[in-house]
Tab-separated table of C-alpha atoms in Angstrom:
chain	number	residue	atom	x	y	z
R	1107	LEU	CA	16.768	39.077	-11.739
R	1108	VAL	CA	18.900	36.037	-13.223
R	1109	ARG	CA	21.218	33.793	-11.391
R	1110	SER	CA	23.552	32.130	-13.866
R	1111	ARG	CA	26.196	29.391	-12.464
R	1112	GLY	CA	29.447	28.580	-14.147
R	1113	LEU	CA	30.419	25.108	-13.618
R	1114	GLY	CA	33.956	24.149	-13.463
R	1115	ASP	CA	36.850	26.083	-14.922
R	1116	VAL	CA	34.753	26.976	-18.018
R	1117	TYR	CA	33.217	29.994	-19.700
R	1118	LYS	CA	29.258	30.628	-19.428
R	1119	ARG	CA	27.248	32.845	-21.855
R	1120	GLN	CA	23.930	34.465	-20.533
R	1121	PHE	CA	22.147	35.951	-23.455
R	1122	GLN	CA	19.550	39.077	-22.864
R	1123	HIS	CA	18.464	40.191	-26.193
R	1124	ARG	CA	19.259	39.866	-30.063
R	1125	TYR	CA	19.671	42.578	-32.430
R	1126	GLY	CA	19.618	41.882	-36.301
R	1127	SER	CA	19.116	43.377	-39.847
R	1128	GLN	CA	15.880	45.168	-40.831
R	1129	ASP	CA	14.967	42.440	-43.505
R	1130	GLN	CA	14.847	39.846	-40.337
R	1131	TRP	CA	12.115	42.206	-38.640
R	1132	MET	CA	14.831	42.902	-35.839
R	1133	GLU	CA	15.772	45.973	-34.113
R	1134	SER	CA	19.195	47.302	-34.393
R	1135	LEU	CA	20.883	50.536	-32.712
R	1136	ASP	CA	20.960	53.941	-34.269
R	1137	PRO	CA	24.434	54.236	-36.044
R	1138	GLY	CA	26.663	57.329	-34.592
R	1139	GLU	CA	24.486	57.602	-31.464
R	1140	PRO	CA	25.424	57.500	-27.971
R	1141	TYR	CA	24.262	54.564	-25.949
R	1142	ARG	CA	24.935	53.138	-22.487
R	1143	MET	CA	24.932	49.633	-21.108
R	1144	GLU	CA	23.968	49.358	-17.785
R	1145	LEU	CA	23.584	46.566	-15.075
R	1146	TRP	CA	23.720	45.368	-11.437
R	1147	LEU	CA	25.915	42.618	-10.371
R	1148	ARG	CA	27.245	40.516	-7.733
R	1149	GLN	CA	28.743	37.044	-7.561
R	1150	GLU	CA	29.562	34.218	-5.225
R	1151	ASN	CA	32.340	31.565	-4.987
R	1152	ARG	CA	34.436	32.915	-8.111
R	1153	ASN	CA	38.081	33.328	-8.397
R	1154	SER	CA	38.000	36.359	-11.083
R	1155	ASP	CA	36.077	39.510	-10.765
R	1156	GLU	CA	35.723	39.951	-14.620
R	1157	VAL	CA	32.499	39.664	-16.762
R	1158	VAL	CA	32.403	40.675	-20.226
R	1159	LEU	CA	29.544	42.569	-21.753
R	1160	TRP	CA	29.449	40.705	-24.951
R	1161	MET	CA	27.756	41.074	-28.520
R	1162	ASP	CA	28.539	38.734	-31.530
R	1163	GLU	CA	29.205	39.553	-35.217
R	1164	HIS	CA	28.620	43.024	-36.291
R	1165	TYR	CA	28.467	44.583	-32.938
R	1166	SER	CA	31.631	42.608	-31.478
R	1167	GLN	CA	33.535	45.919	-31.556
R	1168	ILE	CA	31.100	47.194	-28.847
R	1169	ASN	CA	32.528	44.269	-26.269
R	1170	THR	CA	34.227	45.459	-22.841
R	1171	VAL	CA	35.334	43.838	-19.769
R	1172	LEU	CA	33.973	44.811	-16.352
R	1173	THR	CA	35.929	44.290	-13.252
R	1174	GLY	CA	35.439	44.845	-9.543
R	1175	ILE	CA	32.717	42.444	-8.953
R	1176	ASN	CA	32.080	41.169	-5.637
R	1177	GLY	CA	29.528	39.898	-3.243
R	1178	THR	CA	27.656	43.117	-2.855
R	1179	TRP	CA	25.160	44.504	-5.456
R	1180	THR	CA	27.059	47.159	-7.700
R	1181	GLN	CA	25.843	49.005	-10.582
R	1182	PHE	CA	28.283	48.955	-13.715
R	1183	GLN	CA	28.012	51.343	-16.690
R	1184	PHE	CA	29.655	51.392	-20.073
R	1185	ASP	CA	29.152	54.238	-22.745
R	1186	PHE	CA	29.626	53.642	-26.411
R	1187	ILE	CA	28.893	54.719	-29.821
R	1188	ALA	CA	26.703	52.553	-31.964
R	1189	PRO	CA	28.387	51.337	-35.193
R	1190	THR	CA	26.505	51.071	-38.694
R	1191	ARG	CA	23.383	48.912	-38.882
R	1192	PRO	CA	23.875	45.339	-39.802
R	1193	GLY	CA	23.552	44.462	-43.296
R	1194	PRO	CA	20.750	42.632	-45.214
R	1195	GLY	CA	21.063	38.923	-44.509
R	1196	SER	CA	23.572	39.110	-41.566
R	1197	LEU	CA	23.272	36.938	-38.567
R	1198	PRO	CA	21.411	37.817	-35.560
R	1199	ILE	CA	23.554	39.437	-32.956
R	1200	PRO	CA	22.959	38.171	-29.153
R	1201	GLN	CA	23.577	40.775	-26.257
R	1202	GLY	CA	24.571	39.283	-22.987
R	1203	LEU	CA	27.330	38.315	-20.443
R	1204	VAL	CA	30.397	35.837	-20.511
R	1205	PHE	CA	31.963	34.712	-17.086
R	1206	GLU	CA	34.336	32.332	-16.049
R	1207	GLY	CA	33.304	29.627	-13.596
R	1208	PRO	CA	33.145	27.860	-11.250
R	1209	GLY	CA	30.902	30.108	-9.120
R	1210	THR	CA	27.337	32.142	-9.525
R	1211	LEU	CA	26.822	35.544	-10.832
R	1212	TRP	CA	23.706	37.476	-10.085
R	1213	VAL	CA	22.196	40.037	-12.611
R	1214	ASP	CA	19.532	42.492	-12.400
R	1215	ASN	CA	18.162	45.445	-14.396
R	1216	PHE	CA	20.410	44.917	-17.769
R	1217	ARG	CA	19.453	47.577	-20.118
R	1218	VAL	CA	20.744	49.392	-23.240
R	1219	TYR	CA	19.196	53.004	-23.934
R	1220	LYS	CA	20.599	56.241	-25.390
R	1221	THR	CA	22.140	58.774	-23.125
R	1222	THR	CA	20.453	61.503	-24.768
R	1223	GLU	CA	17.068	60.228	-23.465
R	1224	ALA	CA	15.927	58.803	-20.309
R	1225	PRO	CA	15.459	55.081	-20.302
R	1226	PHE	CA	11.884	53.729	-21.166
R	1227	THR	CA	10.958	57.149	-22.724
R	1228	TYR	CA	9.222	57.840	-26.143
R	1229	GLN	CA	11.697	59.517	-28.776
R	1230	GLN	CA	9.812	62.918	-29.598
R	1231	ASP	CA	10.072	62.542	-33.366
R	1232	LYS	CA	7.934	59.337	-33.094
R	1233	ILE	CA	5.214	61.224	-31.108
R	1234	ASP	CA	5.362	64.203	-33.296
R	1235	THR	CA	4.951	61.665	-36.275
R	1236	LEU	CA	2.007	60.127	-34.457
R	1237	LEU	CA	0.562	63.714	-33.860
R	1238	GLU	CA	0.557	64.181	-37.556
R	1239	SER	CA	-1.174	61.156	-38.286
R	1240	ASN	CA	-4.109	62.232	-35.882
R	1241	PRO	CA	-4.940	58.525	-34.714
R	1242	ALA	CA	-8.362	57.813	-33.542
R	1243	THR	CA	-7.177	54.603	-31.545
R	1244	ILE	CA	-3.761	53.417	-30.470
R	1245	ARG	CA	-3.688	49.543	-30.115
R	1246	LEU	CA	-1.579	48.372	-27.206
R	1247	TRP	CA	0.239	44.999	-26.852
R	1248	GLY	CA	1.532	44.768	-23.385
R	1249	GLY	CA	-1.212	42.637	-22.193
R	1250	VAL	CA	-0.853	39.930	-24.722
R	1251	SER	CA	1.917	37.384	-25.944
R	1252	ASN	CA	1.573	35.391	-29.052
R	1253	GLU	CA	4.032	32.877	-28.418
R	1254	GLN	CA	4.817	32.596	-24.633
R	1255	LEU	CA	2.601	31.655	-21.700
R	1256	GLY	CA	1.661	35.089	-20.518
R	1257	SER	CA	2.044	37.156	-17.533
R	1258	ASN	CA	-0.758	38.798	-15.287
R	1259	ILE	CA	-2.424	42.219	-14.482
R	1260	GLU	CA	0.533	43.017	-11.914
R	1261	ASP	CA	3.147	42.873	-14.456
R	1262	TRP	CA	1.065	44.873	-16.954
R	1263	THR	CA	0.618	47.654	-14.654
R	1264	ASN	CA	4.464	47.740	-13.523
R	1265	SER	CA	7.128	50.139	-14.913
R	1266	GLU	CA	9.012	48.886	-17.779
R	1267	ALA	CA	12.004	48.452	-15.618
R	1268	LEU	CA	10.039	45.743	-13.715
R	1269	SER	CA	9.257	42.643	-15.849
R	1270	LEU	CA	7.830	39.388	-14.820
R	1271	ARG	CA	9.923	36.517	-16.713
R	1272	GLN	CA	7.685	34.654	-18.903
R	1273	TYR	CA	7.933	30.877	-20.401
R	1274	ASN	CA	8.050	29.798	-23.943
R	1275	PRO	CA	7.132	26.216	-24.638
R	1276	ASN	CA	9.992	25.767	-27.295
R	1277	TYR	CA	12.779	27.948	-25.435
R	1278	GLY	CA	12.034	27.926	-21.847
R	1279	ALA	CA	12.059	30.782	-19.755
R	1280	GLN	CA	12.281	34.046	-21.552
R	1281	TYR	CA	11.875	37.911	-21.128
R	1282	SER	CA	8.602	39.506	-22.261
R	1283	ASP	CA	8.004	39.804	-25.956
R	1284	SER	CA	5.609	42.229	-25.238
R	1285	SER	CA	6.445	46.298	-24.245
R	1286	LEU	CA	4.790	49.467	-23.524
R	1287	LYS	CA	3.163	48.700	-20.253
R	1288	LEU	CA	0.082	50.837	-19.207
R	1289	PRO	CA	1.908	53.379	-16.850
R	1290	THR	CA	4.013	53.898	-20.239
R	1291	ALA	CA	1.490	53.720	-22.844
R	1292	LEU	CA	-1.586	55.428	-21.814
R	1293	PRO	CA	0.238	58.827	-21.271
R	1294	VAL	CA	1.104	58.823	-24.875
R	1295	VAL	CA	-2.452	57.811	-25.929
R	1296	GLU	CA	-3.792	60.822	-23.992
R	1297	GLU	CA	-1.162	63.152	-25.435
R	1298	LEU	CA	-2.282	62.075	-28.676
R	1299	ASN	CA	-5.874	62.724	-28.158
R	1300	ALA	CA	-6.541	59.044	-29.144
R	1301	SER	CA	-8.291	56.260	-27.394
R	1302	PRO	CA	-6.800	53.085	-26.135
R	1303	TRP	CA	-7.207	49.666	-27.544
R	1304	LEU	CA	-6.353	47.114	-25.110
R	1305	VAL	CA	-5.307	43.521	-26.179
R	1306	VAL	CA	-5.821	41.650	-23.322
R	1307	GLY	CA	-4.512	38.060	-23.498
R	1308	PRO	CA	-6.328	34.910	-23.026
R	1309	TYR	CA	-4.159	33.632	-19.989
R	1310	HIS	CA	-5.134	36.521	-17.725
R	1311	SER	CA	-7.709	35.216	-14.874
R	1312	GLU	CA	-10.952	36.793	-13.957
R	1313	SER	CA	-9.151	38.640	-10.919
R	1314	ASP	CA	-6.853	40.060	-13.787
R	1315	TRP	CA	-9.722	41.285	-15.913
R	1316	LEU	CA	-11.433	42.750	-12.539
R	1317	SER	CA	-7.917	44.439	-11.473
R	1318	LEU	CA	-7.502	45.890	-15.180
R	1319	ILE	CA	-10.815	47.850	-14.702
R	1320	GLU	CA	-9.958	48.956	-11.258
R	1321	TYR	CA	-6.729	50.255	-12.550
R	1322	LEU	CA	-8.409	52.157	-15.353
R	1323	ALA	CA	-11.504	53.351	-13.306
R	1324	GLY	CA	-11.157	52.558	-9.344
R	1325	PRO	CA	-10.541	55.108	-6.817
R	1326	THR	CA	-8.049	55.635	-4.242
R	1327	GLY	CA	-8.375	52.946	-1.293
R	1328	THR	CA	-8.365	50.002	-3.687
R	1329	PRO	CA	-5.263	47.915	-4.757
R	1330	PHE	CA	-4.812	49.058	-8.187
R	1331	GLY	CA	-6.461	52.328	-7.899
R	1332	ASP	CA	-3.661	53.240	-5.428
R	1333	LYS	CA	-1.123	51.695	-7.865
R	1334	ARG	CA	-2.043	54.231	-10.415
R	1335	VAL	CA	-1.884	57.089	-8.212
R	1336	SER	CA	1.601	56.049	-7.204
R	1337	GLN	CA	2.512	56.410	-10.618
R	1338	GLY	CA	1.276	59.835	-10.748
R	1339	ARG	CA	-1.978	59.422	-12.335
R	1340	THR	CA	-4.598	60.562	-9.529
R	1341	GLU	CA	-7.497	60.829	-11.966
R	1342	PRO	CA	-8.943	57.574	-13.281
R	1343	TRP	CA	-7.440	56.970	-16.715
R	1344	SER	CA	-11.011	56.388	-17.991
R	1345	ASP	CA	-11.583	59.816	-17.626
R	1346	ALA	CA	-8.933	60.750	-19.954
R	1347	PHE	CA	-10.319	58.892	-22.968
R	1348	PRO	CA	-13.612	59.270	-25.021
R	1349	LEU	CA	-13.727	55.125	-25.539
R	1350	ILE	CA	-11.843	52.357	-24.421
R	1351	TYR	CA	-11.503	49.136	-26.679
R	1352	ILE	CA	-10.711	45.895	-24.992
R	1353	GLU	CA	-9.937	43.000	-27.285
R	1354	TYR	CA	-9.737	39.376	-26.084
R	1355	GLY	CA	-6.671	37.865	-27.512
R	1356	ASN	CA	-4.649	38.618	-30.781
R	1357	GLU	CA	-5.306	36.244	-33.799
R	1358	SER	CA	-6.311	33.249	-31.999
R	1359	TRP	CA	-7.226	31.722	-35.433
R	1360	LEU	CA	-3.587	31.475	-36.191
R	1361	PRO	CA	-2.113	27.837	-35.963
R	1362	PHE	CA	1.286	28.820	-35.066
R	1363	PHE	CA	0.432	31.181	-31.937
R	1364	GLU	CA	0.492	29.569	-28.680
R	1365	TRP	CA	-3.216	30.715	-27.846
R	1366	GLN	CA	-4.840	29.335	-31.190
R	1367	THR	CA	-8.165	27.973	-30.610
R	1368	ASP	CA	-11.714	27.220	-32.352
R	1369	PRO	CA	-14.241	30.124	-33.230
R	1370	VAL	CA	-16.918	28.803	-30.934
R	1371	GLU	CA	-14.339	28.314	-27.832
R	1372	TYR	CA	-12.590	31.870	-28.651
R	1373	GLY	CA	-16.253	33.400	-28.572
R	1374	GLN	CA	-17.441	31.730	-25.271
R	1375	PHE	CA	-14.363	32.540	-23.665
R	1376	ALA	CA	-14.593	36.089	-24.547
R	1377	GLU	CA	-18.207	36.276	-23.427
R	1378	HIS	CA	-17.157	34.844	-20.025
R	1379	PHE	CA	-14.493	37.436	-19.620
R	1380	PHE	CA	-16.531	40.495	-21.077
R	1381	THR	CA	-19.135	39.644	-18.426
R	1382	THR	CA	-16.335	39.243	-15.867
R	1383	ILE	CA	-15.824	43.039	-16.566
R	1384	LYS	CA	-19.590	43.840	-16.334
R	1385	SER	CA	-19.592	42.602	-12.465
R	1386	SER	CA	-16.959	45.120	-11.662
R	1387	PRO	CA	-18.118	47.691	-9.372
R	1388	TYR	CA	-16.686	50.424	-11.680
R	1389	TYR	CA	-18.345	49.027	-14.559
R	1390	PRO	CA	-21.608	51.077	-14.528
R	1391	GLN	CA	-19.557	54.351	-14.472
R	1392	ILE	CA	-17.558	53.537	-17.707
R	1393	ALA	CA	-20.060	51.277	-19.380
R	1394	ASN	CA	-20.681	53.954	-22.199
R	1395	LYS	CA	-16.969	54.146	-22.923
R	1396	LEU	CA	-16.151	50.378	-23.190
R	1397	VAL	CA	-16.273	48.888	-26.500
R	1398	PHE	CA	-15.493	44.903	-26.439
R	1399	VAL	CA	-13.629	43.639	-29.736
R	1400	LEU	CA	-13.365	40.070	-31.180
R	1401	ASN	CA	-10.739	39.074	-33.842
R	1402	GLY	CA	-11.236	37.706	-37.113
R	1403	ALA	CA	-9.383	37.009	-40.174
R	1404	LEU	CA	-9.804	38.763	-43.473
R	1405	ASP	CA	-9.980	35.573	-45.713
R	1406	GLN	CA	-12.318	34.128	-43.291
R	1407	SER	CA	-15.252	36.282	-44.506
R	1408	THR	CA	-18.450	33.778	-44.561
R	1409	THR	CA	-20.861	33.247	-41.503
R	1410	ASP	CA	-19.180	30.178	-41.062
R	1411	ASP	CA	-15.767	31.781	-40.588
R	1412	PHE	CA	-13.828	32.548	-37.186
R	1413	GLY	CA	-14.825	36.186	-36.462
R	1414	HIS	CA	-18.358	35.628	-37.395
R	1415	VAL	CA	-18.865	32.286	-35.540
R	1416	ALA	CA	-17.038	33.601	-32.659
R	1417	ILE	CA	-19.472	36.787	-32.204
R	1418	GLN	CA	-22.559	34.320	-32.335
R	1419	HIS	CA	-21.284	33.100	-28.959
R	1420	CYS	CA	-20.492	36.401	-27.593
R	1421	PRO	CA	-23.199	38.820	-27.627
R	1422	SER	CA	-21.189	41.274	-25.462
R	1423	ALA	CA	-18.977	42.241	-28.224
R	1424	HIS	CA	-19.566	45.259	-30.401
R	1425	MET	CA	-16.913	44.555	-33.134
R	1426	VAL	CA	-15.120	41.919	-34.982
R	1427	ASP	CA	-11.889	43.289	-36.645
R	1428	VAL	CA	-9.914	42.089	-39.737
R	1429	ALA	CA	-6.101	42.942	-40.978
R	1430	PRO	CA	-6.532	43.612	-44.566
R	1431	TYR	CA	-2.714	43.446	-45.593
R	1432	ILE	CA	-1.716	43.784	-49.063
R	1433	GLY	CA	-0.091	40.953	-50.312
R	1434	GLY	CA	2.484	38.854	-48.031
R	1435	TRP	CA	2.280	35.399	-46.284
R	1436	GLU	CA	-1.162	36.429	-44.726
R	1437	SER	CA	-2.560	36.436	-48.271
R	1438	GLU	CA	-0.395	33.811	-49.554
R	1439	VAL	CA	0.447	36.235	-52.671
R	1440	GLU	CA	4.334	37.373	-53.694
R	1441	PHE	CA	4.086	40.220	-56.083
R	1442	GLY	CA	5.874	39.853	-59.451
R	1443	GLY	CA	6.812	36.284	-58.608
R	1444	GLY	CA	8.909	37.843	-55.997
R	1445	ALA	CA	11.022	39.881	-58.343
R	1446	ILE	CA	10.886	43.620	-58.974
R	1447	ASN	CA	9.175	44.205	-62.208
R	1448	ASP	CA	5.963	45.980	-63.685
R	1449	ALA	CA	3.754	42.931	-63.051
R	1450	GLY	CA	4.477	43.097	-59.203
R	1451	TYR	CA	3.842	46.898	-59.158
R	1452	GLN	CA	0.590	46.571	-61.078
R	1453	GLU	CA	-0.286	43.450	-58.930
R	1454	TYR	CA	0.153	45.607	-55.535
R	1455	LEU	CA	-1.599	48.661	-56.786
R	1456	LEU	CA	-4.562	46.653	-57.799
R	1457	PHE	CA	-4.659	44.260	-54.919
R	1458	HIS	CA	-7.318	45.970	-52.907
R	1459	ALA	CA	-9.598	45.914	-56.056
R	1460	SER	CA	-8.765	42.414	-56.733
R	1461	ARG	CA	-8.656	40.796	-53.342
R	1462	ILE	CA	-9.258	42.895	-50.284
R	1463	LYS	CA	-12.631	44.384	-51.673
R	1464	PHE	CA	-13.820	40.744	-52.348
R	1465	HIS	CA	-13.439	39.877	-48.851
R	1466	THR	CA	-14.725	43.287	-47.325
R	1467	ASP	CA	-17.802	42.696	-49.410
R	1468	ARG	CA	-18.173	39.169	-48.188
R	1469	HIS	CA	-17.613	40.157	-44.512
R	1470	ALA	CA	-20.228	42.842	-45.033
R	1471	GLN	CA	-22.734	40.468	-46.164
R	1472	SER	CA	-22.045	38.031	-43.586
R	1473	ARG	CA	-22.294	40.988	-40.868
R	1474	ASP	CA	-25.667	41.951	-42.771
R	1475	THR	CA	-27.006	38.483	-42.466
R	1476	LEU	CA	-26.045	37.873	-38.724
R	1477	SER	CA	-27.419	41.329	-38.049
R	1478	ALA	CA	-30.804	40.216	-39.205
R	1479	LEU	CA	-30.629	37.403	-36.556
R	1480	GLY	CA	-30.038	39.578	-33.911
R	1481	PHE	CA	-26.321	39.882	-34.015
R	1482	ASP	CA	-25.482	43.480	-34.073
R	1483	TYR	CA	-22.071	44.317	-34.582
R	1484	ASP	CA	-19.418	46.493	-36.488
R	1485	LEU	CA	-16.617	45.407	-38.692
R	1486	VAL	CA	-13.372	47.458	-38.298
R	1487	THR	CA	-9.657	47.044	-39.210
R	1488	TYR	CA	-6.894	46.462	-36.467
R	1489	GLU	CA	-3.667	46.227	-38.693
R	1490	PHE	CA	-3.111	46.903	-42.333
R	1491	GLY	CA	-0.439	47.861	-44.897
R	1492	PRO	CA	2.377	46.441	-46.813
R	1493	GLY	CA	2.059	42.328	-46.224
R	1494	SER	CA	5.110	40.805	-44.575
R	1495	VAL	CA	7.220	39.723	-47.580
R	1496	SER	CA	10.874	40.692	-48.222
R	1497	TYR	CA	12.742	41.626	-51.366
R	1498	THR	CA	15.868	42.293	-49.520
R	1499	HIS	CA	17.628	39.244	-51.324
R	1500	LEU	CA	17.323	41.210	-54.419
R	1501	THR	CA	19.459	44.189	-56.182
R	1502	LEU	CA	17.432	46.978	-56.966
R	1503	PRO	CA	18.203	49.303	-59.688
R	1504	THR	CA	19.182	52.754	-59.148
R	1505	ILE	CA	16.063	53.956	-61.289
R	1506	TYR	CA	12.953	51.909	-61.913
R	1507	SER	CA	10.392	53.507	-64.367
R	1508	VAL	CA	6.789	52.235	-63.882
């Protein structure tokens, strides 16, 4: 729900989302597919009954004018066909509303979705792809934010249509930068015959952690057990999975993330909240299913580095995870000097042997050293694949032989 005031005889823009090109890691609409913009509006003390559904740059052809807005909440819809995708290097495309003041415009449930699918449902082709890969776990981000001050368990267990506004220290009030809340994500994990891997933000309170366990394993007659039942899940979610992984935070070692901290503090806080879980009355019945995870870094692989230090202060943890990306900023490597060439392909293919194996062996040695001191834990991977590096500024040849 947003209230936006237009002051004086001026136009005001209220942005909700941004699209962009794939080289900018931004979402875009699927070309040629039918979409619907849908929102609820009402207004106070305005001289006009018009609002513009507005996009800029490549999507400006979608813009349309809505009329008939008054003091009563009314739902408006606009159907359109998505244009071609934004090209490499194109400017981000804001999506929002433009209206003329003076006056106040109230906005709620502003969403865009394909008319061939219900809002907030998964695309079946994506489910089929996941089924083919037969994943053991699905890591879920709905309970963590890297750059915002977070939400709470109430928001994480709500439907996708109900989202708490969050706060970014650099940009102020923002919509959530996470997605796939538990009522949406857990049924998919169940369909995939996988185990959920829940990343829990450091900003969650002790009450939130206890309510999470109540949502997963609590009976009817409890606030979050009843909430789960009201969403169509009568049996505890804990009955559906062989294991449930719970990780404290995401990459808390990374300096430019909002929740960066030192490894001792990270381990101590993780132990505090894992111990909080153990105080739940529903913990004993699922204790053999819970796996507590700490986050580490690939290139921090000695006993004095982040993950291995953290676990010395978190005896409840079972695992330390790392992300062995192939090149990219994570490894401070740009293959082929940033060009498409034979050297770059060779560096890419040999990166595991030349770099990842070195750190993996050191992680294993550190784990074995600490295991001999009584710290028993496994090393696992939480992310992997091509590193975050872009070659889209280059012109690729039609055929390239290696």
